C-alpha atoms as a printed R data frame, in Angstrom:
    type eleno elety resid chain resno       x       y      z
1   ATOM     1    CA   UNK     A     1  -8.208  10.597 34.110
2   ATOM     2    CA   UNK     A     2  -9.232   8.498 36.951
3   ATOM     3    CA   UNK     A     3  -9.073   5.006 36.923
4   ATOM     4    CA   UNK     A     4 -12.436   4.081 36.365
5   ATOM     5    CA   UNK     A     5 -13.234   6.061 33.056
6   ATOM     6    CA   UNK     A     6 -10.148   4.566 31.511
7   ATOM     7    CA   UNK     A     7 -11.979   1.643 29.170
8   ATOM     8    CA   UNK     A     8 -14.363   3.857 27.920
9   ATOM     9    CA   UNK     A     9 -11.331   6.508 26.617
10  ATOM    10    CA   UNK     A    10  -7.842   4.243 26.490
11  ATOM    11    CA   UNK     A    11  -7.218   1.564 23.503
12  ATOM    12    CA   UNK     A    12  -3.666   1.050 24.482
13  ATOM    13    CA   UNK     A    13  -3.723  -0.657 27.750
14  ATOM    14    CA   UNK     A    14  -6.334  -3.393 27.076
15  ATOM    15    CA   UNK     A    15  -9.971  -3.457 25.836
16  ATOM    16    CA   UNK     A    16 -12.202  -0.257 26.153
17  ATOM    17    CA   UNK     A    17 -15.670  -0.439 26.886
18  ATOM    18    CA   UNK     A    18 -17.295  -0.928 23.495
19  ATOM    19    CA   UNK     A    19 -15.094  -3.806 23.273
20  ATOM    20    CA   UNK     A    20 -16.664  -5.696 25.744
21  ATOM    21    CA   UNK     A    21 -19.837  -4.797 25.042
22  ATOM    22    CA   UNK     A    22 -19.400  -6.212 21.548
23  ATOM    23    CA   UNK     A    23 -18.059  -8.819 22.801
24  ATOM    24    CA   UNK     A    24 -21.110 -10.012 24.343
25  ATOM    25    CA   UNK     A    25 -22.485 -13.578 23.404
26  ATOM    26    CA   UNK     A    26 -19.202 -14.535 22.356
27  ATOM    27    CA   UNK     A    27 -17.496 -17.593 23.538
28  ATOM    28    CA   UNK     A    28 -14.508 -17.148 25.961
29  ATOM    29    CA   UNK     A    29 -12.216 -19.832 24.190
30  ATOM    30    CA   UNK     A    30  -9.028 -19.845 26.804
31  ATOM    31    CA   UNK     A    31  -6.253 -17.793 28.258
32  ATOM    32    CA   UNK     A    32  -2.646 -17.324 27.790
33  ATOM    33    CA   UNK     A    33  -0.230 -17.506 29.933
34  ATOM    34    CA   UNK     A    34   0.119 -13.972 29.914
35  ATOM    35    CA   UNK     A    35  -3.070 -13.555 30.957
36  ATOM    36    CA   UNK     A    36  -4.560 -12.874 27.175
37  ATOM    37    CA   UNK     A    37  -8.317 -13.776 26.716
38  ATOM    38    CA   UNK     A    38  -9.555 -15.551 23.701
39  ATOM    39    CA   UNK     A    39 -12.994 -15.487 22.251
40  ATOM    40    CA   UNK     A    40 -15.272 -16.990 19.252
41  ATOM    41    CA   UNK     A    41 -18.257 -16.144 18.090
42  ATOM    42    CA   UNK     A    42 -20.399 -15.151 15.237
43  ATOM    43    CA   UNK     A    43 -19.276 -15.590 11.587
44  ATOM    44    CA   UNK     A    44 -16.982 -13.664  9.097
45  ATOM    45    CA   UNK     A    45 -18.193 -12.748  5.236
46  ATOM    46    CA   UNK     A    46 -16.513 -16.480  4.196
47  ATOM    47    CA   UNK     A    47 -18.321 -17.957  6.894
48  ATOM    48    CA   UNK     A    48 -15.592 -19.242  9.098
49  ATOM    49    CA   UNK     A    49 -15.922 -18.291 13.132
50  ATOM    50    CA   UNK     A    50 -14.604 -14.884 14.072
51  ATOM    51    CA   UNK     A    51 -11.931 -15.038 16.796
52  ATOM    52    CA   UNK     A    52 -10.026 -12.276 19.411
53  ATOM    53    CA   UNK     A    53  -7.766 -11.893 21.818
54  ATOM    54    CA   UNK     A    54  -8.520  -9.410 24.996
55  ATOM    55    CA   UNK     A    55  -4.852  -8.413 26.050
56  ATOM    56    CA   UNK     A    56  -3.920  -8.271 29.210
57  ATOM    57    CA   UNK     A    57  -2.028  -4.851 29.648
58  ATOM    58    CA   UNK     A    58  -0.659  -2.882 26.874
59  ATOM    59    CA   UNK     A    59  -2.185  -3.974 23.324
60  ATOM    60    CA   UNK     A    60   0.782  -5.671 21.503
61  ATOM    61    CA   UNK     A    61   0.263  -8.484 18.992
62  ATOM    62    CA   UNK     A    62   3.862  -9.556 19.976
63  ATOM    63    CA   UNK     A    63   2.035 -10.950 23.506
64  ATOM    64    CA   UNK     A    64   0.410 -13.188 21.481
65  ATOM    65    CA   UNK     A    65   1.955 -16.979 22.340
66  ATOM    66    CA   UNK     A    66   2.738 -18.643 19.092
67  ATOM    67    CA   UNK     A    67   0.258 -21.161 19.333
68  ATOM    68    CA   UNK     A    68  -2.486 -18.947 19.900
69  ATOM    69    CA   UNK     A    69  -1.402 -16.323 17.100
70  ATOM    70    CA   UNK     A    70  -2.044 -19.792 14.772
71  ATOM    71    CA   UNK     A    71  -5.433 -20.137 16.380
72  ATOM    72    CA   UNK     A    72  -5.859 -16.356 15.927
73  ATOM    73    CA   UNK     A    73  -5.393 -16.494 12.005
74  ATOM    74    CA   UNK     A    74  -7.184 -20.295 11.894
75  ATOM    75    CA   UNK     A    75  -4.225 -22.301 11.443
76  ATOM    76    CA   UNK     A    76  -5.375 -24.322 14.107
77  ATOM    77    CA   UNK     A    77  -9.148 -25.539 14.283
78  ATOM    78    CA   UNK     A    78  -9.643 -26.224 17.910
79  ATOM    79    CA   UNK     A    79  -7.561 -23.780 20.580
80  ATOM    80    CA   UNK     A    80  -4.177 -24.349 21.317
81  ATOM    81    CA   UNK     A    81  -4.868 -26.493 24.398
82  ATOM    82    CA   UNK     A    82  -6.856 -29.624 22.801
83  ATOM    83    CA   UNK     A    83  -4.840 -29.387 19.269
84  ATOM    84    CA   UNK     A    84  -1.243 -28.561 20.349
85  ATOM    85    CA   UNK     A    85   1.308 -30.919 21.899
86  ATOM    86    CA   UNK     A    86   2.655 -30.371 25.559
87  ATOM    87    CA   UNK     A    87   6.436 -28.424 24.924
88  ATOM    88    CA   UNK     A    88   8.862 -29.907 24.774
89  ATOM    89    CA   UNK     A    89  11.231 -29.933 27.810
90  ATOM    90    CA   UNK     A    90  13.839 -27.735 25.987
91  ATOM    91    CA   UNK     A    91  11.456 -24.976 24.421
92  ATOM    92    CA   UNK     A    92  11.621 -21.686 25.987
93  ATOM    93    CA   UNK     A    93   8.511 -19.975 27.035
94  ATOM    94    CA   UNK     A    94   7.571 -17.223 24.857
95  ATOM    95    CA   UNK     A    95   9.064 -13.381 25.179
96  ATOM    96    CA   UNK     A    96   7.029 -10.280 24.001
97  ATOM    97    CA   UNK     A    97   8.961  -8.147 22.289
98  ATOM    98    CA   UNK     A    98  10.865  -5.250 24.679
99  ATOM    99    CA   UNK     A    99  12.036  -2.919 21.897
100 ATOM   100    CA   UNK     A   100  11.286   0.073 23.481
101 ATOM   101    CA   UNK     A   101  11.091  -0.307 27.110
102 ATOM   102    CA   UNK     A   102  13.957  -0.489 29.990
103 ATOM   103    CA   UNK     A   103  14.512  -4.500 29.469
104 ATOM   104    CA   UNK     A   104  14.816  -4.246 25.671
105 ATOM   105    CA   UNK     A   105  18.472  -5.789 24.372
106 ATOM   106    CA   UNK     A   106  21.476  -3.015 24.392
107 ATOM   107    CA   UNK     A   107  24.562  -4.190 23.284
108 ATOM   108    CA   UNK     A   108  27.955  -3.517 23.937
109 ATOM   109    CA   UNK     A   109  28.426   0.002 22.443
110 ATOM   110    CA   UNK     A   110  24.983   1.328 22.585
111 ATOM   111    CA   UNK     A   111  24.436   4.858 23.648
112 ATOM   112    CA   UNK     A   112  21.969   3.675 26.374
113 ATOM   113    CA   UNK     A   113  24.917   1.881 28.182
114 ATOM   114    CA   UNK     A   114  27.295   4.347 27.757
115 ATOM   115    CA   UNK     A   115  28.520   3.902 24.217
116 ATOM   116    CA   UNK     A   116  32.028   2.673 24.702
117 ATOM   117    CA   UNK     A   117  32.605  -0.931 23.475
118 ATOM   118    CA   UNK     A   118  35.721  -2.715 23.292
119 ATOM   119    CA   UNK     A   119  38.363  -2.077 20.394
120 ATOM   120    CA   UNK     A   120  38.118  -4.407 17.885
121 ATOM   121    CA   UNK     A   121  40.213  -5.758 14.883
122 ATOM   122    CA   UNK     A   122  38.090  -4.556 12.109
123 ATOM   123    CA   UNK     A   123  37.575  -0.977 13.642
124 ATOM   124    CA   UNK     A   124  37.681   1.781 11.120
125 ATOM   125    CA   UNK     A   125  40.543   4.344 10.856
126 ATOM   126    CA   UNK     A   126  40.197   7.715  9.260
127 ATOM   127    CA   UNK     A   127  42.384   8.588  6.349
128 ATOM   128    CA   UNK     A   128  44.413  11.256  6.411
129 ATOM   129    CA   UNK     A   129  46.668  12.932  3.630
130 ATOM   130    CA   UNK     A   130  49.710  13.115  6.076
131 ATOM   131    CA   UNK     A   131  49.924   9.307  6.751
């Protein structure tokens, strides 16, 4: 499928077409550092403003910054730029999650490295009737 019919058929790797058409008249609210786009408009059935997110590559609600997720789910009233303070010098900046691809975590042991890990103390021993 070429690239250019690829919104109107793919869900997975951002917004299709009928997303952005119904997204139309909705306020763009901000964007991520990950490049996520954030929009308001309209209301839901309790009246309170609807809000989405437009990812930015593969659809993943792990992308979603913490601070936005709260804005997502109207934790926060205003978006995370005006309402939020600045981090804090020791915070790290948030990590989707990489279960799954080549830079997901693989400990020591795991088949994907090999699966040999080092002995250890508490390793199990099979019992056998001889012994």
């Amino acid at each position: 499928m070429g690239n250019a019919l690829a919104p109107v058929f793919t869900w997975w790797n951002g917004a299709t077409l009928g997303t952005h058409l119904g997204l139309r008249g909705k306020r763009r609210v901000g964007e991520d550092d990950l490049g996520n786009v954030y929009y308001e408009g309209g209301r839901s059935v309790d009246g309170t403003p609807q809000r989405w997110v437009i990812y930015k590559g593969s659809n993943d609600a792990s992308r979603v910054p913490p601070e936005w997720f709260s804005w997502l789910h109207k934790q926060l009233d205003d978006v995370p730029d005006r309402s939020m303070p600045q981090p804090r010098a020791w915070q790290k900046p948030m990590v989707p999650n990489m279960t799954g691809t080549p830079l997901a975590y693989r400990p020591h042991g795991a088949l994907e490295k090999g699966g040999q890990r080092p002995a250890s103390a508490g390793d199990y021993e099979a019992w056998t009737p001889e012994g």
